[in-house]
Amino acid sequence: KAIMSASDQSIPTTTLSLIIHDDAINSLSLDHSLAHATELEYPSEQPNDGAQLVVSCNNWICTVSIEDEIVLYNKTTNECHVVPDTSDELPHLMNYEKQSSPFYGFGYDSINDDYKVLRVQQFVSKDCNSFKSEATLYSVQRNSWRKTKGIPYYIHNPQEPGVLVGGTLHWLASAKPSCNVPCLIRTFDVAAEKYGVVPLPEGIGHGHRLTLSVLGGSLCVISYGYKVGFHIWVMEAGTVEESWTKLLSQPWRPLAYPESTKEDGKKRHAEDESSKEGGFKKISRAY
């Protein structure tokens, strides 16, 4: 079934909604309570618990089942489109081991009024010092897949979909698989079908756990970790380091806990003999 174009179904709205996926896919209006969550009909022969939410765009959500079946579903009109199989088997690369699962991105091409799905499979060398990637791109207008250039940077978490901002997909990446910490943000322009790079905010390094998200229509980086604290950066405009603005910064603090309870029922807190700070024992715990 053909998918309605974004220009045909674009309706100005200020209503915010949240898509929740657990055993089922639910849509929740942020103007109401959790009791008003609406379960969406998953338009596939695969069970709901076999689908993972990939990304949403213009009321469309893209899901991938455990069998790699891709479905595009409009939560407003209940229209659906089952994406055909890629059919082409990825080549076996000598000295490379295929990653357990591919990663996906879904976005809207505003120039050609087309929706596209990007599928990338990474092959990691046995010593984890190098990798290769194979990428295919699906066009709803053409209803077909075609091979495209693979991402030249290693994507650390294939379970996390590309974050879509302004027609561009974003992933955390590094130069090679052996790097445990992402060093940059890799991008893919859905319309131009070109890759790009966005540097991470200054000051992010070892010990930081990172997540990409969207805040107020802008790309944001969430950083947290042991003795690192919790920080949020927002990219206001452009793709240069100076455009990152730190929106929130919460320093890491040790927590105190009750060690035992007295016979009268009152809690007695453990005392740190080395510091004697307030009669509390400091423990190391990340956010």
Tab-separated table of C-alpha atoms in Angstrom, residues 13-286:
chain	number	residue	atom	x	y	z
A	13	THR	CA	-0.006	20.876	15.770
A	14	THR	CA	1.540	21.670	19.118
A	15	THR	CA	0.412	18.423	20.758
A	16	LEU	CA	3.297	16.339	22.075
A	17	SER	CA	3.101	12.572	22.184
A	18	LEU	CA	5.350	9.784	23.392
A	19	ILE	CA	5.705	6.371	21.737
A	20	ILE	CA	6.272	3.647	24.338
A	21	HIS	CA	7.390	0.149	23.368
A	22	ASP	CA	7.449	-2.782	25.755
A	23	ASP	CA	5.246	-5.805	25.112
A	24	ALA	CA	3.160	-3.567	22.857
A	25	ILE	CA	3.505	-0.233	21.076
A	26	ASN	CA	1.573	2.565	22.785
A	27	SER	CA	1.031	6.227	21.975
A	28	LEU	CA	0.766	8.603	24.921
A	29	SER	CA	-0.286	12.239	24.680
A	30	LEU	CA	1.798	14.305	27.080
A	31	ASP	CA	-1.288	16.453	27.657
A	32	HIS	CA	-2.913	13.533	29.503
A	33	SER	CA	-2.042	11.040	32.203
A	34	LEU	CA	-0.543	7.582	31.696
A	35	ALA	CA	-4.059	6.162	31.903
A	36	HIS	CA	-4.776	7.630	28.447
A	37	ALA	CA	-2.072	5.633	26.643
A	38	THR	CA	-3.443	4.084	23.440
A	39	GLU	CA	-2.156	0.749	22.188
A	40	LEU	CA	-1.350	0.868	18.487
A	41	GLU	CA	-2.243	-2.013	16.220
A	42	TYR	CA	0.990	-3.518	14.986
A	43	PRO	CA	0.255	-4.224	11.300
A	44	SER	CA	2.288	-7.383	10.890
A	45	GLU	CA	2.084	-11.121	11.282
A	46	GLN	CA	4.930	-10.889	13.770
A	47	PRO	CA	3.840	-10.506	17.436
A	48	ASN	CA	4.140	-7.101	19.076
A	49	ASP	CA	6.870	-8.253	21.426
A	50	GLY	CA	8.952	-9.143	18.367
A	51	ALA	CA	9.096	-5.547	17.139
A	52	GLN	CA	11.473	-2.862	18.229
A	53	LEU	CA	10.659	0.783	17.681
A	54	VAL	CA	13.232	2.339	15.411
A	55	VAL	CA	12.260	5.965	14.872
A	56	SER	CA	9.238	8.139	14.140
A	57	CYS	CA	8.801	10.855	11.529
A	58	ASN	CA	5.697	12.849	10.500
A	59	ASN	CA	3.343	10.523	12.416
A	60	TRP	CA	5.008	7.489	10.830
A	61	ILE	CA	6.847	4.954	12.961
A	62	CYS	CA	9.293	2.402	11.636
A	63	THR	CA	9.536	-0.963	13.375
A	64	VAL	CA	11.822	-3.928	12.793
A	65	SER	CA	10.824	-7.406	13.940
A	66	ILE	CA	13.170	-10.047	15.291
A	67	GLU	CA	12.938	-11.575	11.802
A	68	ASP	CA	14.141	-8.270	10.263
A	69	GLU	CA	10.695	-7.507	8.868
A	70	ILE	CA	10.364	-3.727	8.471
A	71	VAL	CA	6.968	-2.052	8.765
A	72	LEU	CA	6.098	1.629	8.353
A	73	TYR	CA	2.920	2.543	10.206
A	74	ASN	CA	1.000	5.820	10.495
A	75	LYS	CA	-0.385	6.066	14.026
A	76	THR	CA	-2.891	8.751	12.961
A	77	THR	CA	-4.411	7.218	9.817
A	78	ASN	CA	-3.614	3.532	10.551
A	79	GLU	CA	-2.004	3.232	7.117
A	80	CYS	CA	0.823	0.730	6.896
A	81	HIS	CA	3.491	-0.313	4.449
A	82	VAL	CA	5.471	-3.537	4.726
A	83	VAL	CA	8.954	-2.966	3.351
A	84	PRO	CA	10.112	-5.781	1.025
A	85	ASP	CA	13.120	-7.898	1.950
A	86	THR	CA	16.510	-6.646	0.855
A	87	SER	CA	16.845	-10.003	-0.988
A	88	ASP	CA	20.569	-9.432	-1.545
A	89	GLU	CA	22.722	-11.477	0.784
A	90	LEU	CA	25.643	-9.558	2.236
A	91	PRO	CA	29.005	-10.996	1.162
A	92	HIS	CA	31.144	-13.060	3.486
A	93	LEU	CA	34.317	-11.115	4.154
A	94	MET	CA	37.396	-13.171	4.972
A	95	ASN	CA	38.893	-12.395	8.402
A	96	TYR	CA	35.755	-10.451	9.356
A	97	GLU	CA	32.939	-11.560	11.628
A	98	LYS	CA	29.449	-10.220	11.013
A	99	GLN	CA	27.913	-8.260	13.845
A	100	SER	CA	24.899	-9.813	15.547
A	101	SER	CA	22.403	-7.341	14.108
A	102	PRO	CA	22.300	-4.456	11.614
A	103	PHE	CA	21.347	-0.930	12.582
A	104	TYR	CA	18.690	1.228	10.954
A	105	GLY	CA	17.684	4.803	10.303
A	106	PHE	CA	14.388	6.193	9.015
A	107	GLY	CA	13.720	9.685	7.714
A	108	TYR	CA	11.934	11.956	5.255
A	109	ASP	CA	13.486	13.333	2.056
A	110	SER	CA	11.855	16.770	1.760
A	111	ILE	CA	13.407	17.453	-1.664
A	112	ASN	CA	11.921	14.390	-3.364
A	113	ASP	CA	8.920	13.968	-1.023
A	114	ASP	CA	10.050	10.457	-0.165
A	115	TYR	CA	10.567	8.330	2.938
A	116	LYS	CA	13.762	6.294	3.189
A	117	VAL	CA	15.091	3.480	5.379
A	118	LEU	CA	18.851	3.051	5.810
A	119	ARG	CA	20.140	-0.393	6.778
A	120	VAL	CA	23.811	-0.867	7.678
A	121	GLN	CA	25.605	-4.093	8.546
A	122	GLN	CA	29.081	-3.886	10.086
A	123	PHE	CA	31.782	-6.551	9.797
A	124	VAL	CA	34.410	-6.491	12.542
A	125	SER	CA	37.875	-8.022	12.193
A	126	LYS	CA	38.873	-10.783	14.571
A	127	ASP	CA	41.377	-8.530	16.339
A	128	CYS	CA	38.764	-5.707	16.560
A	129	ASN	CA	41.196	-3.216	15.019
A	130	SER	CA	39.357	-2.766	11.742
A	131	PHE	CA	35.905	-3.135	10.222
A	132	LYS	CA	33.927	-2.828	7.011
A	133	SER	CA	30.299	-1.916	6.489
A	134	GLU	CA	27.676	-2.650	3.836
A	135	ALA	CA	24.735	-0.254	3.484
A	136	THR	CA	21.456	-0.436	1.588
A	137	LEU	CA	18.856	2.306	1.202
A	138	TYR	CA	15.129	1.761	0.711
A	139	SER	CA	12.939	4.321	-1.089
A	140	VAL	CA	9.178	4.252	-0.538
A	141	GLN	CA	8.560	5.963	-3.885
A	142	ARG	CA	10.568	3.337	-5.765
A	143	ASN	CA	9.534	0.540	-3.399
A	144	SER	CA	12.995	-0.956	-3.754
A	145	TRP	CA	16.386	-1.266	-2.095
A	146	ARG	CA	19.719	-0.231	-3.570
A	147	LYS	CA	23.275	-0.405	-2.309
A	148	THR	CA	24.889	2.781	-1.062
A	149	LYS	CA	28.171	3.784	0.525
A	150	GLY	CA	28.825	2.258	3.935
A	151	ILE	CA	29.479	4.358	7.021
A	152	PRO	CA	33.265	4.833	7.411
A	153	TYR	CA	33.056	5.083	11.207
A	154	TYR	CA	32.161	2.342	13.670
A	155	ILE	CA	28.709	2.607	15.262
A	156	HIS	CA	28.939	1.357	18.857
A	157	ASN	CA	25.352	0.414	19.646
A	158	PRO	CA	23.378	-0.967	16.680
A	159	GLN	CA	20.318	-1.382	18.924
A	160	GLU	CA	19.939	2.398	19.076
A	161	PRO	CA	18.364	3.880	15.924
A	162	GLY	CA	19.653	6.962	14.200
A	163	VAL	CA	18.386	10.154	15.844
A	164	LEU	CA	16.562	12.240	13.231
A	165	VAL	CA	16.950	16.031	13.368
A	166	GLY	CA	16.118	18.320	10.442
A	167	GLY	CA	16.268	15.581	7.819
A	168	THR	CA	19.593	14.209	9.094
A	169	LEU	CA	20.239	10.983	11.026
A	170	HIS	CA	22.825	10.937	13.833
A	171	TRP	CA	24.781	8.105	15.511
A	172	LEU	CA	27.563	7.953	18.101
A	173	ALA	CA	30.686	6.597	16.432
A	174	SER	CA	34.436	6.058	16.683
A	175	ALA	CA	37.307	5.378	14.292
A	176	LYS	CA	37.519	1.657	15.084
A	177	PRO	CA	35.711	-1.031	17.139
A	178	SER	CA	38.466	-1.280	19.764
A	179	CYS	CA	37.728	2.302	20.887
A	180	ASN	CA	35.348	1.912	23.821
A	181	VAL	CA	34.401	5.590	23.906
A	182	PRO	CA	32.652	7.329	20.979
A	183	CYS	CA	34.755	10.204	19.663
A	184	LEU	CA	32.287	11.885	17.315
A	185	ILE	CA	28.764	11.929	15.896
A	186	ARG	CA	28.321	10.434	12.431
A	187	THR	CA	25.494	11.854	10.303
A	188	PHE	CA	23.527	10.881	7.196
A	189	ASP	CA	21.593	13.475	5.175
A	190	VAL	CA	18.454	11.629	4.049
A	191	ALA	CA	17.819	13.852	0.998
A	192	ALA	CA	21.405	14.289	-0.224
A	193	GLU	CA	22.336	10.731	0.824
A	194	LYS	CA	25.695	11.941	2.124
A	195	TYR	CA	27.577	11.245	5.352
A	196	GLY	CA	28.979	13.931	7.624
A	197	VAL	CA	30.623	14.428	11.013
A	198	VAL	CA	29.636	16.471	14.061
A	199	PRO	CA	32.205	16.815	16.880
A	200	LEU	CA	31.143	16.023	20.420
A	201	PRO	CA	30.939	18.839	22.982
A	202	GLU	CA	34.271	19.834	24.471
A	203	GLY	CA	35.137	18.112	27.739
A	204	ILE	CA	33.584	14.713	27.025
A	205	GLY	CA	36.101	11.950	27.538
A	206	HIS	CA	36.825	8.733	29.401
A	207	GLY	CA	34.177	7.747	31.933
A	208	HIS	CA	31.321	9.473	30.125
A	209	ARG	CA	28.365	7.403	28.996
A	210	LEU	CA	26.648	9.097	26.083
A	211	THR	CA	23.169	9.140	24.594
A	212	LEU	CA	21.832	11.131	21.644
A	213	SER	CA	18.332	12.569	21.688
A	214	VAL	CA	16.188	15.447	20.414
A	215	LEU	CA	15.200	18.386	22.592
A	216	GLY	CA	13.037	21.206	21.262
A	217	GLY	CA	13.754	20.157	17.691
A	218	SER	CA	17.533	20.282	18.239
A	219	LEU	CA	20.122	17.546	18.607
A	220	CYS	CA	21.232	16.994	22.199
A	221	VAL	CA	23.918	14.919	23.890
A	222	ILE	CA	23.309	13.437	27.336
A	223	SER	CA	26.435	12.573	29.325
A	224	TYR	CA	26.507	10.721	32.658
A	225	GLY	CA	28.690	8.408	34.696
A	226	TYR	CA	30.595	7.670	37.900
A	227	LYS	CA	32.216	10.869	39.230
A	228	VAL	CA	31.265	12.520	35.940
A	229	GLY	CA	27.812	13.766	36.841
A	230	PHE	CA	24.866	14.363	34.547
A	231	HIS	CA	25.096	16.877	31.704
A	232	ILE	CA	22.973	17.885	28.711
A	233	TRP	CA	24.297	19.767	25.687
A	234	VAL	CA	22.078	21.164	22.914
A	235	MET	CA	23.204	22.105	19.423
A	236	GLU	CA	21.525	25.404	18.624
A	237	ALA	CA	22.583	25.713	14.974
A	238	GLY	CA	25.235	24.521	12.553
A	239	THR	CA	27.605	21.595	12.934
A	240	VAL	CA	30.614	23.101	14.684
A	241	GLU	CA	31.839	22.567	18.215
A	242	GLU	CA	31.117	26.155	19.259
A	243	SER	CA	27.410	25.648	18.596
A	244	TRP	CA	27.036	23.264	21.553
A	245	THR	CA	25.364	24.889	24.550
A	246	LYS	CA	25.408	23.192	27.953
A	247	LEU	CA	21.805	23.251	29.107
A	248	LEU	CA	22.160	21.373	32.397
A	249	SER	CA	25.020	20.252	34.608
A	250	GLN	CA	24.572	18.191	37.772
A	251	PRO	CA	27.817	17.181	39.508
A	252	TRP	CA	28.333	13.694	40.885
A	253	ARG	CA	27.864	13.326	44.631
A	254	PRO	CA	28.351	10.281	46.869
A	255	LEU	CA	25.235	8.929	48.525
A	256	ALA	CA	24.649	8.078	52.172
A	257	TYR	CA	22.716	5.061	53.388
A	258	PRO	CA	21.479	3.702	56.757
A	259	GLU	CA	23.732	0.888	57.933
A	260	SER	CA	21.511	-0.512	60.670
A	261	THR	CA	18.448	0.111	62.817
A	262	LYS	CA	18.477	0.550	66.593
A	263	GLU	CA	16.216	-1.455	68.878
A	264	ASP	CA	13.905	1.544	69.277
A	265	GLY	CA	13.283	1.523	65.534
A	266	LYS	CA	15.303	4.656	64.804
A	267	LYS	CA	17.784	4.447	61.968
A	268	ARG	CA	21.460	4.727	62.826
A	269	HIS	CA	23.683	5.853	59.950
A	270	ALA	CA	27.116	4.435	59.308
A	271	GLU	CA	29.995	6.753	60.093
A	272	ASP	CA	32.975	7.153	57.817
A	273	GLU	CA	35.971	6.967	60.185
A	274	SER	CA	38.269	8.585	57.654
A	275	SER	CA	36.252	11.745	57.113
A	276	LYS	CA	33.676	12.023	59.949
A	277	GLU	CA	31.539	14.096	57.583
A	278	GLY	CA	28.123	14.373	59.137
A	279	GLY	CA	28.125	10.825	60.445
A	280	PHE	CA	27.417	9.408	56.987
A	281	LYS	CA	29.336	6.748	55.162
A	282	LYS	CA	30.065	7.734	51.584
A	283	ILE	CA	29.505	5.134	48.925
A	284	SER	CA	30.463	5.246	45.283
A	285	ARG	CA	27.461	5.046	43.040
A	286	ALA	CA	26.907	6.357	39.541
